[in-house]
PDB file of C-alpha atoms in Angstrom:
ATOM      1  CA  UNK E   1      -3.248   4.876 -23.296  1.00 56.00           C
ATOM      2  CA  UNK E   2      -3.780   2.595 -20.328  1.00 58.00           C
ATOM      3  CA  UNK E   3      -3.790  -1.169 -20.267  1.00 54.00           C
ATOM      4  CA  UNK E   4      -6.566  -2.522 -18.041  1.00 52.00           C
ATOM      5  CA  UNK E   5      -6.627  -5.962 -16.502  1.00 50.00           C
ATOM      6  CA  UNK E   6      -9.807  -7.217 -14.837  1.00 50.00           C
ATOM      7  CA  UNK E   7      -9.611  -9.397 -11.735  1.00 50.00           C
ATOM      8  CA  UNK E   8     -12.450 -11.052  -9.822  1.00 66.00           C
ATOM      9  CA  UNK E   9     -10.791 -12.170  -6.587  1.00 87.00           C
ATOM     10  CA  UNK E  10      -7.719 -11.569  -4.493  1.00 93.00           C
ATOM     11  CA  UNK E  11      -4.401 -12.296  -6.182  1.00 95.00           C
ATOM     12  CA  UNK E  12      -3.629 -16.047  -6.554  1.00 95.00           C
ATOM     13  CA  UNK E  13      -0.512 -15.715  -4.342  1.00 97.00           C
ATOM     14  CA  UNK E  14      -2.354 -13.758  -1.663  1.00 96.00           C
ATOM     15  CA  UNK E  15      -2.447 -15.991   1.455  1.00 96.00           C
ATOM     16  CA  UNK E  16      -5.636 -14.266   2.646  1.00 95.00           C
ATOM     17  CA  UNK E  17      -7.921 -15.618  -0.083  1.00 93.00           C
ATOM     18  CA  UNK E  18      -9.623 -18.068   2.275  1.00 91.00           C
ATOM     19  CA  UNK E  19     -11.865 -17.165   5.199  1.00 91.00           C
ATOM     20  CA  UNK E  20     -10.025 -16.195   8.355  1.00 95.00           C
ATOM     21  CA  UNK E  21      -9.260 -19.198  10.545  1.00 96.00           C
ATOM     22  CA  UNK E  22      -9.809 -17.378  13.824  1.00 97.00           C
ATOM     23  CA  UNK E  23      -8.868 -20.348  16.002  1.00 95.00           C
ATOM     24  CA  UNK E  24      -5.518 -20.651  14.234  1.00 96.00           C
ATOM     25  CA  UNK E  25      -4.952 -16.898  14.398  1.00 97.00           C
ATOM     26  CA  UNK E  26      -5.749 -16.890  18.113  1.00 97.00           C
ATOM     27  CA  UNK E  27      -3.092 -19.589  18.602  1.00 96.00           C
ATOM     28  CA  UNK E  28      -0.562 -17.198  17.022  1.00 93.00           C
ATOM     29  CA  UNK E  29      -1.908 -14.191  18.909  1.00 96.00           C
ATOM     30  CA  UNK E  30      -3.822 -15.158  22.095  1.00 97.00           C
ATOM     31  CA  UNK E  31      -5.058 -11.600  22.683  1.00 97.00           C
ATOM     32  CA  UNK E  32      -7.350 -12.061  19.668  1.00 98.00           C
ATOM     33  CA  UNK E  33      -9.410 -14.711  21.477  1.00 98.00           C
ATOM     34  CA  UNK E  34     -11.604 -12.313  23.545  1.00 97.00           C
ATOM     35  CA  UNK E  35     -12.711 -10.534  20.356  1.00 97.00           C
ATOM     36  CA  UNK E  36     -13.853 -13.690  18.564  1.00 97.00           C
ATOM     37  CA  UNK E  37     -17.635 -14.171  18.452  1.00 96.00           C
ATOM     38  CA  UNK E  38     -20.172 -16.207  16.519  1.00 94.00           C
ATOM     39  CA  UNK E  39     -22.282 -14.559  13.831  1.00 92.00           C
ATOM     40  CA  UNK E  40     -25.884 -15.418  12.999  1.00 90.00           C
ATOM     41  CA  UNK E  41     -24.719 -18.441  10.999  1.00 91.00           C
ATOM     42  CA  UNK E  42     -22.650 -19.830  13.857  1.00 92.00           C
ATOM     43  CA  UNK E  43     -19.368 -18.896  12.176  1.00 94.00           C
ATOM     44  CA  UNK E  44     -16.467 -17.343  14.058  1.00 96.00           C
ATOM     45  CA  UNK E  45     -15.839 -13.650  13.354  1.00 96.00           C
ATOM     46  CA  UNK E  46     -15.030 -10.362  15.075  1.00 96.00           C
ATOM     47  CA  UNK E  47     -16.829  -7.028  15.242  1.00 95.00           C
ATOM     48  CA  UNK E  48     -15.184  -5.201  12.322  1.00 92.00           C
ATOM     49  CA  UNK E  49     -16.676  -1.911  13.532  1.00 90.00           C
ATOM     50  CA  UNK E  50     -14.539  -2.172  16.694  1.00 93.00           C
ATOM     51  CA  UNK E  51     -11.133  -0.532  16.032  1.00 92.00           C
ATOM     52  CA  UNK E  52      -9.483  -2.508  18.841  1.00 94.00           C
ATOM     53  CA  UNK E  53     -10.685  -5.795  17.366  1.00 96.00           C
ATOM     54  CA  UNK E  54      -9.441  -4.796  13.921  1.00 95.00           C
ATOM     55  CA  UNK E  55      -6.022  -3.834  15.279  1.00 96.00           C
ATOM     56  CA  UNK E  56      -5.587  -7.116  17.153  1.00 97.00           C
ATOM     57  CA  UNK E  57      -6.715  -9.056  14.064  1.00 97.00           C
ATOM     58  CA  UNK E  58      -4.012  -7.276  12.054  1.00 97.00           C
ATOM     59  CA  UNK E  59      -1.470  -8.135  14.720  1.00 97.00           C
ATOM     60  CA  UNK E  60      -2.483 -11.783  14.496  1.00 98.00           C
ATOM     61  CA  UNK E  61      -2.349 -11.821  10.676  1.00 98.00           C
ATOM     62  CA  UNK E  62       1.083 -10.191  10.578  1.00 98.00           C
ATOM     63  CA  UNK E  63       2.380 -12.651  13.142  1.00 97.00           C
ATOM     64  CA  UNK E  64       0.894 -15.773  11.571  1.00 97.00           C
ATOM     65  CA  UNK E  65       1.578 -15.073   7.889  1.00 97.00           C
ATOM     66  CA  UNK E  66       4.638 -12.815   7.963  1.00 98.00           C
ATOM     67  CA  UNK E  67       6.486 -13.772  11.135  1.00 96.00           C
ATOM     68  CA  UNK E  68       6.143 -10.339  12.748  1.00 97.00           C
ATOM     69  CA  UNK E  69       6.825 -10.709  16.472  1.00 95.00           C
ATOM     70  CA  UNK E  70       5.716  -7.203  17.479  1.00 96.00           C
ATOM     71  CA  UNK E  71       3.330  -4.824  15.732  1.00 97.00           C
ATOM     72  CA  UNK E  72       1.405  -1.875  17.124  1.00 96.00           C
ATOM     73  CA  UNK E  73       0.173   1.577  16.092  1.00 95.00           C
ATOM     74  CA  UNK E  74      -0.679   4.654  18.172  1.00 93.00           C
ATOM     75  CA  UNK E  75      -4.348   5.228  18.924  1.00 89.00           C
ATOM     76  CA  UNK E  76      -6.165   6.931  16.062  1.00 85.00           C
ATOM     77  CA  UNK E  77      -3.662   6.010  13.342  1.00 89.00           C
ATOM     78  CA  UNK E  78      -4.592   4.157  10.161  1.00 85.00           C
ATOM     79  CA  UNK E  79      -5.072   0.415  10.689  1.00 90.00           C
ATOM     80  CA  UNK E  80      -5.318  -0.961   7.143  1.00 90.00           C
ATOM     81  CA  UNK E  81      -6.939  -4.228   6.027  1.00 91.00           C
ATOM     82  CA  UNK E  82      -4.093  -6.669   5.431  1.00 95.00           C
ATOM     83  CA  UNK E  83      -5.580  -8.678   2.483  1.00 94.00           C
ATOM     84  CA  UNK E  84      -5.943  -5.624   0.245  1.00 92.00           C
ATOM     85  CA  UNK E  85      -2.477  -4.363   1.141  1.00 95.00           C
ATOM     86  CA  UNK E  86      -1.018  -7.758   0.267  1.00 97.00           C
ATOM     87  CA  UNK E  87      -2.778  -7.700  -3.109  1.00 96.00           C
ATOM     88  CA  UNK E  88      -1.039  -4.466  -4.099  1.00 97.00           C
ATOM     89  CA  UNK E  89       2.355  -6.001  -3.300  1.00 98.00           C
ATOM     90  CA  UNK E  90       1.654  -9.177  -5.302  1.00 98.00           C
ATOM     91  CA  UNK E  91       0.465  -7.240  -8.331  1.00 98.00           C
ATOM     92  CA  UNK E  92       3.577  -5.073  -8.121  1.00 98.00           C
ATOM     93  CA  UNK E  93       5.626  -8.279  -8.242  1.00 98.00           C
ATOM     94  CA  UNK E  94       3.741  -9.279 -11.397  1.00 98.00           C
ATOM     95  CA  UNK E  95       4.364  -5.847 -12.884  1.00 97.00           C
ATOM     96  CA  UNK E  96       8.116  -6.316 -12.435  1.00 97.00           C
ATOM     97  CA  UNK E  97       7.900  -9.880 -13.745  1.00 97.00           C
ATOM     98  CA  UNK E  98       6.226  -8.663 -16.938  1.00 95.00           C
ATOM     99  CA  UNK E  99       9.466  -6.831 -17.743  1.00 91.00           C
ATOM    100  CA  UNK E 100      11.647  -9.768 -16.699  1.00 93.00           C
ATOM    101  CA  UNK E 101      10.520 -12.638 -18.940  1.00 92.00           C
ATOM    102  CA  UNK E 102       7.828 -13.614 -16.447  1.00 95.00           C
ATOM    103  CA  UNK E 103      10.233 -14.080 -13.523  1.00 95.00           C
ATOM    104  CA  UNK E 104       9.555 -12.108 -10.327  1.00 97.00           C
ATOM    105  CA  UNK E 105      12.719 -10.280  -9.236  1.00 97.00           C
ATOM    106  CA  UNK E 106      13.374 -11.269  -5.641  1.00 96.00           C
ATOM    107  CA  UNK E 107      15.835 -10.484  -2.896  1.00 95.00           C
ATOM    108  CA  UNK E 108      17.823  -7.509  -1.683  1.00 93.00           C
ATOM    109  CA  UNK E 109      18.618  -6.376  -5.224  1.00 94.00           C
ATOM    110  CA  UNK E 110      15.066  -5.061  -5.600  1.00 97.00           C
ATOM    111  CA  UNK E 111      14.453  -1.721  -3.912  1.00 98.00           C
ATOM    112  CA  UNK E 112      11.013  -0.173  -3.332  1.00 98.00           C
ATOM    113  CA  UNK E 113       9.870   3.207  -2.029  1.00 98.00           C
ATOM    114  CA  UNK E 114       6.610   3.320  -0.066  1.00 98.00           C
ATOM    115  CA  UNK E 115       5.292   6.897  -0.067  1.00 97.00           C
ATOM    116  CA  UNK E 116       3.235   7.548   3.079  1.00 94.00           C
ATOM    117  CA  UNK E 117       4.100   4.304   4.815  1.00 96.00           C
ATOM    118  CA  UNK E 118       2.179   5.346   7.938  1.00 94.00           C
ATOM    119  CA  UNK E 119       2.587   4.155  11.501  1.00 95.00           C
ATOM    120  CA  UNK E 120       1.539   0.664  10.391  1.00 96.00           C
ATOM    121  CA  UNK E 121       4.433   0.033   7.930  1.00 97.00           C
ATOM    122  CA  UNK E 122       2.340  -2.733   6.365  1.00 98.00           C
ATOM    123  CA  UNK E 123       3.492  -2.525   2.730  1.00 98.00           C
ATOM    124  CA  UNK E 124       7.211  -2.780   3.594  1.00 98.00           C
ATOM    125  CA  UNK E 125       6.467  -5.640   5.998  1.00 98.00           C
ATOM    126  CA  UNK E 126       4.611  -7.683   3.402  1.00 98.00           C
ATOM    127  CA  UNK E 127       6.940  -6.871   0.509  1.00 98.00           C
ATOM    128  CA  UNK E 128      10.110  -7.613   2.449  1.00 98.00           C
ATOM    129  CA  UNK E 129       8.773 -10.847   3.928  1.00 98.00           C
ATOM    130  CA  UNK E 130       7.142 -12.191   0.752  1.00 98.00           C
ATOM    131  CA  UNK E 131       9.827 -11.270  -1.784  1.00 98.00           C
ATOM    132  CA  UNK E 132      12.892 -10.226   0.208  1.00 97.00           C
ATOM    133  CA  UNK E 133      12.796  -6.705  -1.269  1.00 98.00           C
ATOM    134  CA  UNK E 134      14.516  -3.734   0.347  1.00 98.00           C
ATOM    135  CA  UNK E 135      12.152  -0.915   1.341  1.00 98.00           C
ATOM    136  CA  UNK E 136      12.381   2.762   2.086  1.00 98.00           C
ATOM    137  CA  UNK E 137       9.224   4.001   3.823  1.00 98.00           C
ATOM    138  CA  UNK E 138       8.557   7.747   3.916  1.00 97.00           C
ATOM    139  CA  UNK E 139       5.983   9.733   5.842  1.00 96.00           C
ATOM    140  CA  UNK E 140       5.328  13.390   6.667  1.00 93.00           C
ATOM    141  CA  UNK E 141       4.073  12.517  10.164  1.00 93.00           C
ATOM    142  CA  UNK E 142       7.027  12.111  12.502  1.00 94.00           C
ATOM    143  CA  UNK E 143       4.988  10.142  15.049  1.00 94.00           C
ATOM    144  CA  UNK E 144       4.074   7.692  12.300  1.00 95.00           C
ATOM    145  CA  UNK E 145       7.746   7.333  11.347  1.00 97.00           C
ATOM    146  CA  UNK E 146       8.711   6.714  14.978  1.00 97.00           C
ATOM    147  CA  UNK E 147       5.956   4.105  15.351  1.00 97.00           C
ATOM    148  CA  UNK E 148       6.986   2.301  12.174  1.00 97.00           C
ATOM    149  CA  UNK E 149      10.617   2.419  13.314  1.00 98.00           C
ATOM    150  CA  UNK E 150       9.647   0.799  16.624  1.00 98.00           C
ATOM    151  CA  UNK E 151       8.042  -2.078  14.712  1.00 98.00           C
ATOM    152  CA  UNK E 152      11.113  -2.507  12.505  1.00 98.00           C
ATOM    153  CA  UNK E 153      13.495  -2.361  15.463  1.00 98.00           C
ATOM    154  CA  UNK E 154      11.505  -5.020  17.335  1.00 98.00           C
ATOM    155  CA  UNK E 155      11.625  -7.520  14.467  1.00 98.00           C
ATOM    156  CA  UNK E 156      15.044  -8.894  13.431  1.00 96.00           C
ATOM    157  CA  UNK E 157      13.617 -10.084  10.104  1.00 95.00           C
ATOM    158  CA  UNK E 158      12.722  -6.480   9.203  1.00 98.00           C
ATOM    159  CA  UNK E 159      15.718  -4.528  10.509  1.00 95.00           C
ATOM    160  CA  UNK E 160      18.006  -5.176   7.532  1.00 93.00           C
ATOM    161  CA  UNK E 161      15.272  -4.750   4.932  1.00 97.00           C
ATOM    162  CA  UNK E 162      13.315  -1.624   5.918  1.00 98.00           C
ATOM    163  CA  UNK E 163      14.494   1.943   6.440  1.00 98.00           C
ATOM    164  CA  UNK E 164      12.200   4.825   7.451  1.00 98.00           C
ATOM    165  CA  UNK E 165      12.581   8.475   6.431  1.00 98.00           C
ATOM    166  CA  UNK E 166      10.700  11.577   7.540  1.00 97.00           C
ATOM    167  CA  UNK E 167       9.317  13.857   4.817  1.00 95.00           C
ATOM    168  CA  UNK E 168       9.790  17.309   6.320  1.00 94.00           C
ATOM    169  CA  UNK E 169       7.920  19.169   3.557  1.00 92.00           C
ATOM    170  CA  UNK E 170       4.308  18.070   3.082  1.00 87.00           C
ATOM    171  CA  UNK E 171       4.200  19.783  -0.314  1.00 89.00           C
ATOM    172  CA  UNK E 172       6.741  17.309  -1.662  1.00 93.00           C
ATOM    173  CA  UNK E 173       6.459  13.619  -2.446  1.00 95.00           C
ATOM    174  CA  UNK E 174       9.873  12.451  -3.661  1.00 97.00           C
ATOM    175  CA  UNK E 175      11.966  15.582  -3.113  1.00 95.00           C
ATOM    176  CA  UNK E 176      13.763  15.426   0.222  1.00 95.00           C
ATOM    177  CA  UNK E 177      13.338  11.634   0.416  1.00 97.00           C
ATOM    178  CA  UNK E 178      14.917  10.378  -2.811  1.00 97.00           C
ATOM    179  CA  UNK E 179      18.648  10.652  -2.215  1.00 96.00           C
ATOM    180  CA  UNK E 180      21.192  11.655  -4.845  1.00 93.00           C
ATOM    181  CA  UNK E 181      21.954   8.807  -7.256  1.00 91.00           C
ATOM    182  CA  UNK E 182      19.467   6.530  -5.444  1.00 97.00           C
ATOM    183  CA  UNK E 183      17.663   4.010  -7.655  1.00 97.00           C
ATOM    184  CA  UNK E 184      14.326   2.287  -7.049  1.00 98.00           C
ATOM    185  CA  UNK E 185      12.756  -0.540  -8.994  1.00 98.00           C
ATOM    186  CA  UNK E 186       9.251   0.459  -7.951  1.00 98.00           C
ATOM    187  CA  UNK E 187       7.409   3.053  -5.900  1.00 98.00           C
ATOM    188  CA  UNK E 188       4.028   2.553  -4.269  1.00 98.00           C
ATOM    189  CA  UNK E 189       1.540   4.811  -2.547  1.00 97.00           C
ATOM    190  CA  UNK E 190      -1.892   4.813  -0.959  1.00 94.00           C
ATOM    191  CA  UNK E 191      -2.620   8.548  -1.326  1.00 92.00           C
ATOM    192  CA  UNK E 192      -4.947  10.643   0.838  1.00 84.00           C
ATOM    193  CA  UNK E 193      -8.447  10.028  -0.462  1.00 58.00           C
ATOM    194  CA  UNK E 194     -10.488  13.108   0.422  1.00 37.00           C
ATOM    195  CA  UNK E 195     -10.045  16.739  -0.708  1.00 48.00           C
ATOM    196  CA  UNK E 196     -10.949  18.152   2.736  1.00 41.00           C
ATOM    197  CA  UNK E 197     -11.794  17.175   6.300  1.00 46.00           C
ATOM    198  CA  UNK E 198     -15.431  18.195   5.711  1.00 45.00           C
ATOM    199  CA  UNK E 199     -15.663  15.865   2.716  1.00 42.00           C
ATOM    200  CA  UNK E 200     -14.130  13.051   4.755  1.00 41.00           C
ATOM    201  CA  UNK E 201     -16.625  13.524   7.600  1.00 45.00           C
ATOM    202  CA  UNK E 202     -19.562  13.636   5.189  1.00 47.00           C
ATOM    203  CA  UNK E 203     -18.474  10.454   3.422  1.00 44.00           C
ATOM    204  CA  UNK E 204     -17.956   8.610   6.690  1.00 42.00           C
ATOM    205  CA  UNK E 205     -21.426   9.594   7.927  1.00 47.00           C
ATOM    206  CA  UNK E 206     -22.876   8.174   4.724  1.00 46.00           C
ATOM    207  CA  UNK E 207     -21.020   4.880   5.242  1.00 43.00           C
ATOM    208  CA  UNK E 208     -22.179   4.528   8.862  1.00 39.00           C
ATOM    209  CA  UNK E 209     -25.753   5.273   7.809  1.00 48.00           C
ATOM    210  CA  UNK E 210     -25.552   2.414   5.326  1.00 49.00           C
ATOM    211  CA  UNK E 211     -23.781  -0.055   7.606  1.00 46.00           C
ATOM    212  CA  UNK E 212     -25.121   0.704  11.084  1.00 52.00           C
ATOM    213  CA  UNK E 213     -28.046   3.042  10.428  1.00 56.00           C
ATOM    214  CA  UNK E 214     -26.319   5.742  12.462  1.00 52.00           C
ATOM    215  CA  UNK E 215     -25.835   8.925  10.433  1.00 49.00           C
ATOM    216  CA  UNK E 216     -24.369  10.820  13.401  1.00 51.00           C
ATOM    217  CA  UNK E 217     -21.367   8.565  13.916  1.00 46.00           C
ATOM    218  CA  UNK E 218     -18.132   9.815  12.350  1.00 43.00           C
ATOM    219  CA  UNK E 219     -15.443   7.610  13.894  1.00 48.00           C
ATOM    220  CA  UNK E 220     -13.443   5.348  11.617  1.00 50.00           C
ATOM    221  CA  UNK E 221     -13.037   1.704  12.547  1.00 47.00           C
ATOM    222  CA  UNK E 222      -9.733   1.725  10.640  1.00 48.00           C
ATOM    223  CA  UNK E 223      -8.577   5.033  12.156  1.00 53.00           C
ATOM    224  CA  UNK E 224      -6.399   7.553  10.409  1.00 45.00           C
ATOM    225  CA  UNK E 225      -4.791  10.941  10.985  1.00 45.00           C
ATOM    226  CA  UNK E 226      -5.678  13.944   8.804  1.00 47.00           C
ATOM    227  CA  UNK E 227      -2.684  13.658   6.401  1.00 49.00           C
ATOM    228  CA  UNK E 228      -3.474   9.979   5.864  1.00 44.00           C
ATOM    229  CA  UNK E 229      -7.066  10.673   4.866  1.00 43.00           C
ATOM    230  CA  UNK E 230      -7.274  14.037   3.100  1.00 41.00           C
ATOM    231  CA  UNK E 231      -5.174  16.660   1.357  1.00 50.00           C
ATOM    232  CA  UNK E 232      -5.703  19.640  -0.910  1.00 65.00           C
ATOM    233  CA  UNK E 233      -6.973  18.357  -4.246  1.00 63.00           C
ATOM    234  CA  UNK E 234      -7.722  14.903  -2.872  1.00 82.00           C
ATOM    235  CA  UNK E 235      -6.119  11.876  -4.461  1.00 91.00           C
ATOM    236  CA  UNK E 236      -6.087  13.446  -7.932  1.00 93.00           C
ATOM    237  CA  UNK E 237      -4.133  16.428  -6.642  1.00 92.00           C
ATOM    238  CA  UNK E 238      -1.706  14.252  -4.695  1.00 93.00           C
ATOM    239  CA  UNK E 239      -1.068  11.828  -7.558  1.00 96.00           C
ATOM    240  CA  UNK E 240      -0.662  14.713 -10.000  1.00 95.00           C
ATOM    241  CA  UNK E 241       2.059  16.193  -7.780  1.00 95.00           C
ATOM    242  CA  UNK E 242       3.697  12.793  -7.563  1.00 97.00           C
ATOM    243  CA  UNK E 243       3.669  12.393 -11.347  1.00 98.00           C
ATOM    244  CA  UNK E 244       5.238  15.815 -11.887  1.00 97.00           C
ATOM    245  CA  UNK E 245       7.955  15.084  -9.316  1.00 97.00           C
ATOM    246  CA  UNK E 246       8.635  11.705 -10.901  1.00 98.00           C
ATOM    247  CA  UNK E 247       9.962  13.511 -13.977  1.00 98.00           C
ATOM    248  CA  UNK E 248      12.977  14.666 -11.935  1.00 97.00           C
ATOM    249  CA  UNK E 249      13.972  11.050 -11.199  1.00 98.00           C
ATOM    250  CA  UNK E 250      12.535   9.405 -14.303  1.00 97.00           C
ATOM    251  CA  UNK E 251      15.737   7.517 -15.167  1.00 96.00           C
ATOM    252  CA  UNK E 252      16.195   6.233 -11.608  1.00 97.00           C
ATOM    253  CA  UNK E 253      13.013   4.189 -11.251  1.00 98.00           C
ATOM    254  CA  UNK E 254      11.511   1.455 -13.386  1.00 98.00           C
ATOM    255  CA  UNK E 255       7.865   1.751 -12.311  1.00 98.00           C
ATOM    256  CA  UNK E 256       6.145   4.529 -10.390  1.00 98.00           C
ATOM    257  CA  UNK E 257       2.745   3.453  -9.036  1.00 98.00           C
ATOM    258  CA  UNK E 258      -0.143   4.702  -6.922  1.00 98.00           C
ATOM    259  CA  UNK E 259      -3.502   3.393  -5.808  1.00 97.00           C
ATOM    260  CA  UNK E 260      -6.479   5.256  -7.273  1.00 96.00           C
ATOM    261  CA  UNK E 261      -9.605   4.869  -5.139  1.00 91.00           C
ATOM    262  CA  UNK E 262     -12.054   6.641  -7.445  1.00 90.00           C
ATOM    263  CA  UNK E 263     -12.320   5.301 -10.991  1.00 93.00           C
ATOM    264  CA  UNK E 264     -13.613   8.674 -12.195  1.00 94.00           C
ATOM    265  CA  UNK E 265     -10.255  10.241 -11.302  1.00 94.00           C
ATOM    266  CA  UNK E 266      -8.378   8.153 -13.858  1.00 97.00           C
ATOM    267  CA  UNK E 267      -9.062  10.464 -16.811  1.00 97.00           C
ATOM    268  CA  UNK E 268      -7.430  13.437 -15.079  1.00 96.00           C
ATOM    269  CA  UNK E 269      -4.469  11.295 -14.017  1.00 97.00           C
ATOM    270  CA  UNK E 270      -3.988  10.018 -17.571  1.00 98.00           C
ATOM    271  CA  UNK E 271      -3.923  13.594 -18.847  1.00 98.00           C
ATOM    272  CA  UNK E 272      -1.116  14.494 -16.452  1.00 98.00           C
ATOM    273  CA  UNK E 273       0.823  11.376 -17.418  1.00 98.00           C
ATOM    274  CA  UNK E 274       0.487  12.273 -21.090  1.00 98.00           C
ATOM    275  CA  UNK E 275       1.632  15.835 -20.424  1.00 98.00           C
ATOM    276  CA  UNK E 276       4.891  14.663 -18.794  1.00 98.00           C
ATOM    277  CA  UNK E 277       5.693  12.142 -21.508  1.00 98.00           C
ATOM    278  CA  UNK E 278       5.304   8.832 -19.680  1.00 98.00           C
ATOM    279  CA  UNK E 279       6.404   6.049 -22.054  1.00 97.00           C
ATOM    280  CA  UNK E 280       4.296   3.278 -20.495  1.00 97.00           C
ATOM    281  CA  UNK E 281       1.064   3.568 -18.512  1.00 98.00           C
ATOM    282  CA  UNK E 282      -0.887   0.654 -17.053  1.00 97.00           C
ATOM    283  CA  UNK E 283      -3.961   0.412 -14.857  1.00 97.00           C
ATOM    284  CA  UNK E 284      -4.145  -2.796 -12.825  1.00 96.00           C
ATOM    285  CA  UNK E 285      -7.487  -3.651 -11.251  1.00 94.00           C
ATOM    286  CA  UNK E 286      -7.799  -5.627  -8.026  1.00 94.00           C
ATOM    287  CA  UNK E 287     -10.852  -7.008  -6.235  1.00 86.00           C
ATOM    288  CA  UNK E 288     -11.865  -8.113  -2.755  1.00 77.00           C
ATOM    289  CA  UNK E 289     -15.443  -9.311  -2.540  1.00 72.00           C
ATOM    290  CA  UNK E 290     -17.604  -6.629  -4.146  1.00 75.00           C
ATOM    291  CA  UNK E 291     -14.956  -3.923  -3.757  1.00 82.00           C
ATOM    292  CA  UNK E 292     -12.914  -3.037  -6.826  1.00 88.00           C
ATOM    293  CA  UNK E 293      -9.663  -1.136  -6.429  1.00 91.00           C
ATOM    294  CA  UNK E 294      -6.852  -0.292  -8.812  1.00 96.00           C
ATOM    295  CA  UNK E 295      -3.433   1.201  -9.171  1.00 97.00           C
ATOM    296  CA  UNK E 296      -1.874   3.204 -11.963  1.00 98.00           C
ATOM    297  CA  UNK E 297       1.709   2.490 -13.005  1.00 98.00           C
ATOM    298  CA  UNK E 298       3.905   4.615 -15.240  1.00 98.00           C
ATOM    299  CA  UNK E 299       7.455   4.425 -16.547  1.00 98.00           C
ATOM    300  CA  UNK E 300       9.735   6.708 -18.543  1.00 98.00           C
ATOM    301  CA  UNK E 301      12.178   3.971 -19.595  1.00 97.00           C
ATOM    302  CA  UNK E 302      12.809   3.305 -23.281  1.00 95.00           C
ATOM    303  CA  UNK E 303      13.371  -0.277 -24.550  1.00 93.00           C
ATOM    304  CA  UNK E 304      17.173  -0.024 -24.413  1.00 93.00           C
ATOM    305  CA  UNK E 305      16.994   1.275 -20.840  1.00 95.00           C
ATOM    306  CA  UNK E 306      14.660  -1.574 -19.871  1.00 94.00           C
ATOM    307  CA  UNK E 307      17.124  -4.176 -21.197  1.00 93.00           C
ATOM    308  CA  UNK E 308      19.997  -2.568 -19.332  1.00 94.00           C
ATOM    309  CA  UNK E 309      17.952  -2.322 -16.117  1.00 95.00           C
ATOM    310  CA  UNK E 310      16.917  -5.959 -16.259  1.00 93.00           C
ATOM    311  CA  UNK E 311      20.407  -7.234 -17.011  1.00 91.00           C
ATOM    312  CA  UNK E 312      22.231  -5.138 -14.400  1.00 92.00           C
ATOM    313  CA  UNK E 313      19.755  -5.243 -11.497  1.00 92.00           C
ATOM    314  CA  UNK E 314      17.651  -8.410 -11.770  1.00 89.00           C
ATOM    315  CA  UNK E 315      19.961 -10.865 -13.532  1.00 75.00           C
ATOM    316  CA  UNK E 316      23.226 -10.384 -11.711  1.00 63.00           C
TER     317      UNK E 316
END
């Protein structure tokens, strides 16, 4: 049912494929300089277990590569790794190109919905700056929406390309956000990973034990509020709800997509997609170092609808 594509490195268009040039990044963002240190090999780095260092590195990356003049998040909110986020965007561009004779649709005519955009607003930033796409970012946390809005408002290059919306009902994904007659070319989502707060704490203890030898530490160097990290049913439950809601807007989106952190969850997700009659299903694998990630994409469009979509939206 699913087409799998195996990748070994970051996407070829991802500007973060090379090692970080910390001196160059510090020129773009001077506040990074105090966090730069030498590792055992005499190479410049930062302490990636320090959440403040990670946040300032993100600020420097967004400034240097994407022209973002101001970026910040409230304390304790998710601070995502930029290279992996960029990979998702570039593979989404390829997904659209596959249905457009190999040409990536660019510009304001392409509209994307980022479900759970978070306080960081990173996916809309990268997608709008790299491809000129229009973004709607939704989130159930009003503080996150306000934070993302502050970033957008502070950057003229983002103001006309990104709009934020608050999801007032945490039981819904698209309902309440997707406006009447609104059309999206693609949706994206990084769903809550854990099924409960207890499971999240247990997993984080295991990671710290492996990385730092400290099984009692539970803080997250990348941060995150509860709705960003866990929900009832974990990622399988969240994605299943998203799939079922996608049926209600199946003719108003080309590709629905979501990251899937656990490979073992794919079988259950495929079953739900089959039950709702998805016409196309693809699984795209991505890689960063030894870490393999993936996203699932599904579409309800028939061949005649695909031709009409391409000709009216991407080839005007």
